[in-house]
Coordinates of C-alpha atoms in Angstrom, one line a residue:
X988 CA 4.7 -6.6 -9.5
X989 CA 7.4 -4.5 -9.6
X990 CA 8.8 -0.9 -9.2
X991 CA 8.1 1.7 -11.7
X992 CA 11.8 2.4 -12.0
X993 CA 12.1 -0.9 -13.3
X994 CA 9.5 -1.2 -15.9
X995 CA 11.7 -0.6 -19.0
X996 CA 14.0 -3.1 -18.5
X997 CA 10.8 -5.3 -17.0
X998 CA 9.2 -4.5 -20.7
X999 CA 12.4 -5.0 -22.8
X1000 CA 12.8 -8.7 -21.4
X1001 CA 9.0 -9.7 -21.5
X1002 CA 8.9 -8.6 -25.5
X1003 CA 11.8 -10.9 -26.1
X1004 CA 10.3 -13.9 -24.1
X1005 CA 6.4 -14.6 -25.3
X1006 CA 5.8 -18.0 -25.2
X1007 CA 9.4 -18.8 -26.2
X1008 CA 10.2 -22.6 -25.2
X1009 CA 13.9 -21.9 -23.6
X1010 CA 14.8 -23.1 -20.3
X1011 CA 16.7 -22.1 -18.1
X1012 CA 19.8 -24.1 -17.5
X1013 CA 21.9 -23.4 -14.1
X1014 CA 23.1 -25.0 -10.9
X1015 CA 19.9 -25.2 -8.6
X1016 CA 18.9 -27.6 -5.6
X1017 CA 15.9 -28.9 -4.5
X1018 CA 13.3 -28.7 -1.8
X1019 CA 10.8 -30.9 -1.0
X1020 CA 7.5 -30.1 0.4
X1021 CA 4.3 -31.9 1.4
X1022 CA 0.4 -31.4 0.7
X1023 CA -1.5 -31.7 4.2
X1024 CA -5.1 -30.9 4.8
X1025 CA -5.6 -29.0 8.1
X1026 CA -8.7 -30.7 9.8
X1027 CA -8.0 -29.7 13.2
X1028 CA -11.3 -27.0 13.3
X1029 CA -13.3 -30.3 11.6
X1030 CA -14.5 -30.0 8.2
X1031 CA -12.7 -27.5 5.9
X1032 CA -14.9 -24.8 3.8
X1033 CA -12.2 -24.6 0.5
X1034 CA -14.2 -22.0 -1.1
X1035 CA -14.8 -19.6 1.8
X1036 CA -10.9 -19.9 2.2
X1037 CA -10.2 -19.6 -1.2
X1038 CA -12.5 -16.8 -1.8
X1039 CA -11.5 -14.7 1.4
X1040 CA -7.7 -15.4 0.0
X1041 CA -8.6 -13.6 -3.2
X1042 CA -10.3 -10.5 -1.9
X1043 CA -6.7 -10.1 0.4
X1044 CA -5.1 -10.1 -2.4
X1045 CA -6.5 -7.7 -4.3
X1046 CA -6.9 -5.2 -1.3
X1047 CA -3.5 -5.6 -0.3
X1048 CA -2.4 -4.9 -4.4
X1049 CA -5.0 -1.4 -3.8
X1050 CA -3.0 -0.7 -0.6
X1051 CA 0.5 -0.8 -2.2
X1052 CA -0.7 1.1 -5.5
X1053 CA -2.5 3.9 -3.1
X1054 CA 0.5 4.5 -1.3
X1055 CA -1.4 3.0 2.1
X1056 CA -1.2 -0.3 3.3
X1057 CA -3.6 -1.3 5.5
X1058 CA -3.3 -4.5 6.6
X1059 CA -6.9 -4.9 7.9
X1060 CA -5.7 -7.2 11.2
X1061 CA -8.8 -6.7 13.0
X1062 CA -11.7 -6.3 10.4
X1063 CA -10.9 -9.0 7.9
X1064 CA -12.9 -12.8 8.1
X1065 CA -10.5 -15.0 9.4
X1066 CA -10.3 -18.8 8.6
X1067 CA -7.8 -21.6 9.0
X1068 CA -5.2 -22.8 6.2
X1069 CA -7.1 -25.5 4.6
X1070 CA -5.2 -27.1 1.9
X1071 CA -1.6 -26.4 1.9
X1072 CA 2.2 -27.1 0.9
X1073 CA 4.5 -27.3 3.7
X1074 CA 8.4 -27.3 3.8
X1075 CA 10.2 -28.3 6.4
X1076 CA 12.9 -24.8 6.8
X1077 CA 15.7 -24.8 9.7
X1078 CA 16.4 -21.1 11.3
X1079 CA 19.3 -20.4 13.7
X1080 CA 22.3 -22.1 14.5
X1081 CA 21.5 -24.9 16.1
X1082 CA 18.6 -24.8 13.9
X1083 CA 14.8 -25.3 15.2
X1084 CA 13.4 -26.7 12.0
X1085 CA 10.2 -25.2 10.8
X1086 CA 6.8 -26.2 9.3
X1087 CA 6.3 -23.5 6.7
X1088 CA 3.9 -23.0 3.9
X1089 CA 4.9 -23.1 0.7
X1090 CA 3.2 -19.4 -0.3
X1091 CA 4.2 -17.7 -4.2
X1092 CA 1.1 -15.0 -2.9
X1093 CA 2.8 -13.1 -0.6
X1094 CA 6.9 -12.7 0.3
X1095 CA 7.4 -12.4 3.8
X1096 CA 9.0 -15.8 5.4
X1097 CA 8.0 -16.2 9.0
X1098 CA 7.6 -18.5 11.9
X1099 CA 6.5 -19.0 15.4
X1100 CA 2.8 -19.7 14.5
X1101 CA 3.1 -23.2 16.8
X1102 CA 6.6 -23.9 17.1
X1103 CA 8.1 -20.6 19.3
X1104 CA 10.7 -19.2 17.7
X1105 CA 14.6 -19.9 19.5
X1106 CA 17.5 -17.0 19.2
X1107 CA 21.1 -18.6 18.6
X1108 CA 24.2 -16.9 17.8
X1109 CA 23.2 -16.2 14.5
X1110 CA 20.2 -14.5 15.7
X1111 CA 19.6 -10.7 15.3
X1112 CA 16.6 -8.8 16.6
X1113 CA 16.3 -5.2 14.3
X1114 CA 14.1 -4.2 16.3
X1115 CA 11.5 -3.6 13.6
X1116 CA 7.7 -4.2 14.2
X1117 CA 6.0 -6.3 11.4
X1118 CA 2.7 -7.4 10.7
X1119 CA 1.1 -9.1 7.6
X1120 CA -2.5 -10.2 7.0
X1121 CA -4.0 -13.0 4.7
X1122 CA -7.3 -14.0 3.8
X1123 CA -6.7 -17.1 6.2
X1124 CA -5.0 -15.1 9.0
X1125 CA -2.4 -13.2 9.6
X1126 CA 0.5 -12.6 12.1
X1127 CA 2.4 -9.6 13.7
X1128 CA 5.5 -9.6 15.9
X1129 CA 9.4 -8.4 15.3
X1130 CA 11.4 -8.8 12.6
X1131 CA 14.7 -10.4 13.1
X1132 CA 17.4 -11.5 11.0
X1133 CA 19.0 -15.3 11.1
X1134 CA 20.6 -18.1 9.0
X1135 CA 17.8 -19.9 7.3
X1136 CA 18.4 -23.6 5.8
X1137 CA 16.0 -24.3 2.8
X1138 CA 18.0 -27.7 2.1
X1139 CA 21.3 -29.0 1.2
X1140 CA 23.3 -26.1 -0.5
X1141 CA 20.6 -23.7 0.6
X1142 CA 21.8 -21.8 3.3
X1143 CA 21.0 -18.3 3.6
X1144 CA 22.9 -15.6 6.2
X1145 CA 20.9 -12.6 7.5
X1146 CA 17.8 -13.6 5.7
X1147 CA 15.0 -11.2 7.5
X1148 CA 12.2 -13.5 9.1
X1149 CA 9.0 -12.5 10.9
X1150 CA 8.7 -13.6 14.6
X1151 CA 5.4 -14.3 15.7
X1152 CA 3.9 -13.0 19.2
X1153 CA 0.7 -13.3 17.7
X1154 CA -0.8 -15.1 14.8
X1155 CA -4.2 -16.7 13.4
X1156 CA -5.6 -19.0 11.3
X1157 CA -2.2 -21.1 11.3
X1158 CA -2.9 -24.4 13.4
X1159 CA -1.0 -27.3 12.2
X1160 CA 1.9 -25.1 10.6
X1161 CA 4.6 -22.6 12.3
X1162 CA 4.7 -20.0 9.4
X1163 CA 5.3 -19.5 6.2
X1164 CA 7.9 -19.3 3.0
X1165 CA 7.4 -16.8 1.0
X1166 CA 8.5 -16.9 -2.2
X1167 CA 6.2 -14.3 -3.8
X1168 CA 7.4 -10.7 -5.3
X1169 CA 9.5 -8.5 -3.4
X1170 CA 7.1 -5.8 -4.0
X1171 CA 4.7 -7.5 -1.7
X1172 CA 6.9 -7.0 1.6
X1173 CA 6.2 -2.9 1.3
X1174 CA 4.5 -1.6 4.4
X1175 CA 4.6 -5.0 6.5
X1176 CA 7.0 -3.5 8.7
X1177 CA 4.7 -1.5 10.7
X1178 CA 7.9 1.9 11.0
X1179 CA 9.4 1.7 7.7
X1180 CA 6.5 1.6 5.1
X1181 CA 8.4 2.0 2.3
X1182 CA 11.4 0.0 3.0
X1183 CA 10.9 -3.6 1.1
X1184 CA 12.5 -7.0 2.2
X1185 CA 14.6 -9.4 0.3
X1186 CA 12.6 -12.6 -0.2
X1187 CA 15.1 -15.7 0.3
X1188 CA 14.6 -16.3 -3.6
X1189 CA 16.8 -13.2 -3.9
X1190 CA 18.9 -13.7 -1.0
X1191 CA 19.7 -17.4 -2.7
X1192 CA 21.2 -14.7 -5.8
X1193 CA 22.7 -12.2 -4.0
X1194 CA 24.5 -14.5 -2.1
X1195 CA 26.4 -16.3 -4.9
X1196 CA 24.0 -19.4 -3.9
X1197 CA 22.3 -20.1 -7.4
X1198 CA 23.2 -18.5 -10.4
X1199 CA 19.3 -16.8 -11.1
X1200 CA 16.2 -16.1 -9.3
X1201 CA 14.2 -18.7 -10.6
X1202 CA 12.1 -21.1 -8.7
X1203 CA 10.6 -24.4 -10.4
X1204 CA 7.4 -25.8 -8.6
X1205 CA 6.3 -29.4 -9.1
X1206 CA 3.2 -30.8 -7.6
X1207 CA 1.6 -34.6 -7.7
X1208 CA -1.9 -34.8 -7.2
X1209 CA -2.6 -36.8 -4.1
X1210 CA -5.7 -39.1 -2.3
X1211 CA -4.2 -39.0 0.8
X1212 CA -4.6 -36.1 4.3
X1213 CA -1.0 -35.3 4.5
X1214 CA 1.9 -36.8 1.6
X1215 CA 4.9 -35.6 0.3
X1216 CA 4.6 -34.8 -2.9
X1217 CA 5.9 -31.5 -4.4
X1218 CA 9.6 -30.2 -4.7
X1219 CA 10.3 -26.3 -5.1
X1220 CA 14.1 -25.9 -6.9
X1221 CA 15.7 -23.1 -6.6
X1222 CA 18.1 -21.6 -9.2
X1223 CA 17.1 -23.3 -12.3
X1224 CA 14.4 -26.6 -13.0
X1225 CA 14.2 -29.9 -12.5
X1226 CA 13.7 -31.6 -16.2
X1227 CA 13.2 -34.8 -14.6
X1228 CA 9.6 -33.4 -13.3
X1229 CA 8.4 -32.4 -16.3
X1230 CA 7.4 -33.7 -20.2
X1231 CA 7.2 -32.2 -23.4
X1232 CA 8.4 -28.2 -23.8
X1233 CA 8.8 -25.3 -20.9
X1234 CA 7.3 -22.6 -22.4
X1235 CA 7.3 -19.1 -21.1
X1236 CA 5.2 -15.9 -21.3
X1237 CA 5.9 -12.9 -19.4
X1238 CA 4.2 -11.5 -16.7
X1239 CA 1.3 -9.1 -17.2
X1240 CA 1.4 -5.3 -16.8
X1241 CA -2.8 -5.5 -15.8
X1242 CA -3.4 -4.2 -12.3
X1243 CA -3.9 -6.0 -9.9
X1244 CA -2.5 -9.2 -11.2
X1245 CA 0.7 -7.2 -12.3
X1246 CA 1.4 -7.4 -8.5
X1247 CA 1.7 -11.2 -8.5
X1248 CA 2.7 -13.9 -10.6
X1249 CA 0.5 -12.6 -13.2
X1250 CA -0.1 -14.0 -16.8
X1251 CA -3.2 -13.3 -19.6
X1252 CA -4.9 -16.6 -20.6
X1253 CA -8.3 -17.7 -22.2
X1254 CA -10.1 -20.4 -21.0
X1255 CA -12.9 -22.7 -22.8
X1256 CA -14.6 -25.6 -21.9
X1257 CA -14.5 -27.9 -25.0
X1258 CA -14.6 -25.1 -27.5
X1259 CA -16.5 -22.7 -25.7
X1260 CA -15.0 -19.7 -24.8
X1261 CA -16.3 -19.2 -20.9
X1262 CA -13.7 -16.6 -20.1
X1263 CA -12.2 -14.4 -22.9
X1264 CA -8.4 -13.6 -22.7
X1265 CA -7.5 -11.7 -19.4
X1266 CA -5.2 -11.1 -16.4
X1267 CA -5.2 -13.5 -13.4
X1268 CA -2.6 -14.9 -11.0
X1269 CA -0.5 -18.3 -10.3
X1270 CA -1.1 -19.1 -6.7
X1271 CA 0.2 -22.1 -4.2
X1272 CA -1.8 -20.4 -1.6
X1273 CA -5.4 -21.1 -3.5
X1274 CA -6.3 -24.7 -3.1
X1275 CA -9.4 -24.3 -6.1
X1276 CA -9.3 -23.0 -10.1
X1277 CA -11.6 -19.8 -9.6
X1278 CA -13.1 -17.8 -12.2
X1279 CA -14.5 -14.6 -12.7
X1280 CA -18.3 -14.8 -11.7
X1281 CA -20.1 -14.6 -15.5
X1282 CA -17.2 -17.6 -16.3
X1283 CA -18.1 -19.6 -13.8
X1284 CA -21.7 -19.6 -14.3
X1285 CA -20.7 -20.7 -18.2
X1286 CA -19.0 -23.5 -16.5
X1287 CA -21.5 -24.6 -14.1
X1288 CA -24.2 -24.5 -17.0
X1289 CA -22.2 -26.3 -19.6
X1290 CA -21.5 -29.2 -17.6
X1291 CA -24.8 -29.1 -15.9
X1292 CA -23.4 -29.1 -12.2
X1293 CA -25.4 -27.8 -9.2
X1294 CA -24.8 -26.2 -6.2
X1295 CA -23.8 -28.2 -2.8
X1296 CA -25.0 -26.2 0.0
X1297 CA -22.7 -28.4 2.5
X1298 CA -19.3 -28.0 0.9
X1299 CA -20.3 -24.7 -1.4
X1300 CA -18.3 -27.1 -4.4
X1301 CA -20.6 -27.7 -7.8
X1302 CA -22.0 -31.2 -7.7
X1303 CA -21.7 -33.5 -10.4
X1304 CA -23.7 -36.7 -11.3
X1305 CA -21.6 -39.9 -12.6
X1306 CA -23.4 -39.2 -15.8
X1307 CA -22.5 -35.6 -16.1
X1308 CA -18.8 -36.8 -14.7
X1309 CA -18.9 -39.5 -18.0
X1310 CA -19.6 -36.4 -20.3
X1311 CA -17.3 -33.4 -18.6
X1312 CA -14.9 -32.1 -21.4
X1313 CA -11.3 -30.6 -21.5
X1314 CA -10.8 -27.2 -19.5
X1315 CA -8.3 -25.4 -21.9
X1316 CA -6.2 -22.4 -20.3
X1317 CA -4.8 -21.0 -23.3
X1318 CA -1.5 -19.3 -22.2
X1319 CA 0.4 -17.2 -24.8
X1320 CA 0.7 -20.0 -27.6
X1321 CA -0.1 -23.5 -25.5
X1322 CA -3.2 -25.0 -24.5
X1323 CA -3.1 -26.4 -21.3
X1324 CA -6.2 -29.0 -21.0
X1325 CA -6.8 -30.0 -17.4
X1326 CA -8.9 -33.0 -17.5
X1327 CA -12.3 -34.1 -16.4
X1328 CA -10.3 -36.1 -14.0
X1329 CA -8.3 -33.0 -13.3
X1330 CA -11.7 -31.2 -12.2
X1331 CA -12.5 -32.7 -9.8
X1332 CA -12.0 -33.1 -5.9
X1333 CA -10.0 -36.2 -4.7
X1334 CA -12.8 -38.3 -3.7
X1335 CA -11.0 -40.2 -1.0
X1336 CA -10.5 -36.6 0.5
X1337 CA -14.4 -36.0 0.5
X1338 CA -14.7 -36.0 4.5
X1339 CA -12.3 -34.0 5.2
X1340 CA -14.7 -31.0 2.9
X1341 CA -17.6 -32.1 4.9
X1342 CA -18.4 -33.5 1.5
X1343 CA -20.4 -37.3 1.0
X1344 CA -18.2 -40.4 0.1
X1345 CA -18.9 -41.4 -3.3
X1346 CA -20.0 -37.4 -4.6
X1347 CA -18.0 -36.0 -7.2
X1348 CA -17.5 -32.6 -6.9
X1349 CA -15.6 -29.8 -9.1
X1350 CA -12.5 -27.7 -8.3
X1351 CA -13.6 -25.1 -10.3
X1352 CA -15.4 -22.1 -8.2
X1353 CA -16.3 -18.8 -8.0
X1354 CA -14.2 -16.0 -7.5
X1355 CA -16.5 -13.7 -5.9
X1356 CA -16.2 -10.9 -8.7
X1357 CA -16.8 -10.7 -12.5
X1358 CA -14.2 -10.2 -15.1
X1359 CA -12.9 -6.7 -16.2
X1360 CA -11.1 -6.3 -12.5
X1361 CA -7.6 -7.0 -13.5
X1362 CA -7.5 -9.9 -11.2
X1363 CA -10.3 -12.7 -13.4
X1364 CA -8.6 -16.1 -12.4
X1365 CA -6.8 -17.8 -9.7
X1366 CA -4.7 -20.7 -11.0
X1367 CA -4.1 -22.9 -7.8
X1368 CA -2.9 -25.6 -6.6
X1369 CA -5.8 -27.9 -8.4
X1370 CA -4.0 -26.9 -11.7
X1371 CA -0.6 -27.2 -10.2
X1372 CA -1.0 -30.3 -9.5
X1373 CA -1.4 -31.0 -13.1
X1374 CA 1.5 -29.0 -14.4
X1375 CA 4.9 -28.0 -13.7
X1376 CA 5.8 -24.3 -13.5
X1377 CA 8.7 -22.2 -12.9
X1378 CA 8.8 -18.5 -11.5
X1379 CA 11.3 -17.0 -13.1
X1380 CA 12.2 -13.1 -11.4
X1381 CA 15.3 -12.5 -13.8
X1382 CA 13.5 -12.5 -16.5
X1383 CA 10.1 -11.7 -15.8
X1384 CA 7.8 -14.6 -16.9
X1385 CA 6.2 -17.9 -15.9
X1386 CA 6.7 -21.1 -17.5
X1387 CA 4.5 -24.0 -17.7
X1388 CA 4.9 -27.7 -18.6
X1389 CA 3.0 -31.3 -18.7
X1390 CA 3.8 -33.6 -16.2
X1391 CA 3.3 -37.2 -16.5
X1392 CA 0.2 -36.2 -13.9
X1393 CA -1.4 -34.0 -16.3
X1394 CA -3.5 -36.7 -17.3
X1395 CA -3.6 -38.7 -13.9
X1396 CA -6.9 -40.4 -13.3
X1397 CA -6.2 -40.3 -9.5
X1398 CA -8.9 -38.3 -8.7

C-alpha cells in the first residue's frame, strides 16, 4: 500500500498498534452519503460485479508492483455500478454539485460520468491525460485541478480531479470519491507514470483542514432502492455511530492486499474454521462478503445452501435460515460475528437482483480464486453495514467497531 521508502516507519507504527483499543480523538466533520441500487440496465448481477471488481484489483496491485500499469480499457468485462454509496461533492466556484461514489478501492476522485463537468475561476486544466479502469467500468479524460467541497468545513483548493470525455459502467452517478491509498493513483495519468496524486484525504491534512488522515465510515443496513444512510468523517470518528471499543490492527504487508486497506483475519462459521487466518481487503466498492473458493464451498456446505442460477446468490430454505449460525471474522484479538440476519440479502430488495419475493438468499459468495493469493477475502459493504470502521493513513491500521446495527434483524 505504500512506498518502499516508507516501510520502516510503516512497520515501527503497526508493531505498536495490534489490536490496541485507542481512538483517535481530533477535530473532524462529517459527510453523509446514501446507499442506491442502480436498476437502470434492469436486474442487477451482484456477484458478476463483485467478482469482476476483485480480479481489477488484483491486476491493477500486479501492474503497480511490475512497474507497468495497464489499465486494460478495452479488454476488461464491463458492467454497471450495482450497489453503491454516493455523496453528494461540489467542484468549482460556483460549484456544480456532484453524485460521487463513495470508493476506499481506488484513489482517484472524478466526475463528469452524467453530470458534464463546468470550469469556473477556480478551474485549472494541467493538461495531463488520465485514465482509470474498474471492474464495473472505467473513465479517461484530462486531469484538472479545482476547489472541491466535501461538506461544511471541508473545502479543499487545487485538489486534482479527473474529467470525463469518456466513461462506462457509471449510469445513475457522475463519478467517483476516492478515498483509497495514494499508491493507487500511480500510472493513471497516461504521461507521467510514476507521478502519484494526493487523494483529498490528504489534501484535508496538508491543508491544515483536520488534524490526521483518518476517515471513519458508518453504514446502516437498509430495505429500501435508494436511502441515506451512511456518513464518512473525516479527521477523526464519530463515537456517536458506534458501541462498545474501536479496536485497531495494522495493515498487512501480504501482496496484493498490502496495496489496499488490507488486514489478516480468520473466519469460522460457528466454530468451524472455513478460512484459516489470511490477507484480504476492506472494500465500499464490493457490495457482497467473498471468500476464497475452498472457503466458500465450507460455507455453502455447512449451512446447506444451493446455488440460484437466476441471481448466482446461494439459496437458503426458511428452515436452513432458522438454523444459520454466527460468521466470526476474527481480526487481531476481536471477533466480529455478523449474524444469520446479517447474511443475508435484504429481502424487500429481491427484484431489484432479479431474485423471487419471499427467497432468502446469502451475501456471502465466491471470490473467483482460492486462498494462498494474498488477496482471500473481500469485506464489503454487507459487513459494513454491520460495523463501523475507520481508515486511519497516519498510522497505518484499520479499526472496527459494533454498531447498534450489528445485530439488526432488518434483513
Amino acid at each position: 500500500m505504500f512506498p518502499a521508502a516508507s516501510l520502516l516507519t510503516t512497520l515501527l507504527l503497526a508493531l505498536s498498534i495490534v489490536a490496541t483499543p485507542v481512538e483517535v480523538r481530533s477535530p473532524h466533520v462529517t459527510l453523509p452519503f446514501a446507499k442506491r441500487i442502480n436498476t437502470s440496465g434492469g436486474a442487477i448481477n451482484l456477484v458478476e460485479h463483485d467478482q469482476l471488481r476483485a480480479t481489477a484489483l488484483k491486476d491493477r496491485a500486479a501492474a503497480i508492483q511490475s512497474g507497468k500499469v495497464d489499465r486494460r480499457t478495452a479488454s476488461i468485462a464491463v458492467t454497471n455500478e450495482a450497489v453503491s454509496y454516493v455523496a453528494a461533492v461540489s467542484v468549482g466556484s460556483p460549484a456544480t454539485t456532484y453524485s460521487l461514489i463513495v470508493d476506499t478501492g481506488s484513489s482517484n476522485t472524478w466526475v463528469g460520468a452524467e453530470t458534464a463537468y463546468t470550469a469556473t475561476s477556480t478551474s485549472h486544466n494541467t493538461g495531463q491525460p488520465v485514465a482509470v479502469s474498474y471492474g464495473s467500468g472505467s473513465f479517461s479524460g484530462e486531469e484538472w485541478t479545482d476547489t472541491v467541497n466535501l461538506g461544511s468545513g471541508l473545502t479543499i483548493t487545487a485538489q486534482s480531479i479527473g474529467v470525463a470525455s469518456t466513461s462506462t459502467g457509471f449510469q445513475g452517478v457522475d463519478g467517483i470519491l476516492g478515498i483509497g491509498p495514494e499508491d493507487l493513483t500511480e500510472g493513471t495519468l497516461t504521461n507521467e507514470q510514476t507521478t502519484l496524486i494526493p487523494t483529498v484525504t490528504q489534501n484535508l491534512y496538508t491543508q491544515g483542514i483536520i488534524a490526521q488522515t483518518v476517515v471513519g465510515v458508518f453504514f446502516a443496513p437498509t430495505t429500501t432502492e435508494t436511502s441515506t444512510n451512511g456518513e464518512l468523517t473525516f479527521g477523526g470518528v464519530d463515537t456517536t455511530k458506534y458501541t462498545g471499543t474501536l479496536t485497531y490492527v495494522p495493515l498487512t504487508t501480504t501482496y496484493p492486499a498490502s496495496y489496499y486497506w488490507g488486514i489478516n483475519e480468520s473466519i469460522t462459521y460457528g466454530t468451524t474454521t472455513i478460512l484459516a487466518s489470511t490477507a484480504g481487503i476492506v472494500d465500499t466498492g464490493t457490495t457482497l462478503i467473498l471468500l476464497a473458493s475452498n472457503a466458500y464451498t465450507k460455507y455453502q456446505t455447512a449451512t446447506g445452501a444451493t446455488l440460484d442460477r437466476t441471481t448466482g446468490l446461494l439459496r437458503l430454505t426458511s428452515t436452513q435460515y432458522s438454523a444459520l449460525q454466527n460468521l466470526n471474522f476474527n481480526i487481531g484479538s476481536v471477533t466480529y460475528a455478523l449474524t444469520p440476519n446479517g447474511q443475508i440479502w435484504p429481502r424487500t430488495l429481491n427484484t431489484y437482483i432479479g431474485g423471487t419475493s419471499g427467497y432468502i438468499y446469502s451475501i456471502v459468495n465466491n471470490l473467483g480464486s482460492p486462498s494462498g493469493e494474498g488477496l482471500d477475502f473481500i469485506n464489503g459493504q454487507s459487513f459494513l453495514e454491520r460495523f463501523y470502521s475507520v481508515f486511519d493513513t497516519t498510522n497505518n491500521r484499520i479499526g472496527f467497531a459494533t454498531t447498534g446495527y450489528t445485530t439488526a434483524t432488518t434483513n
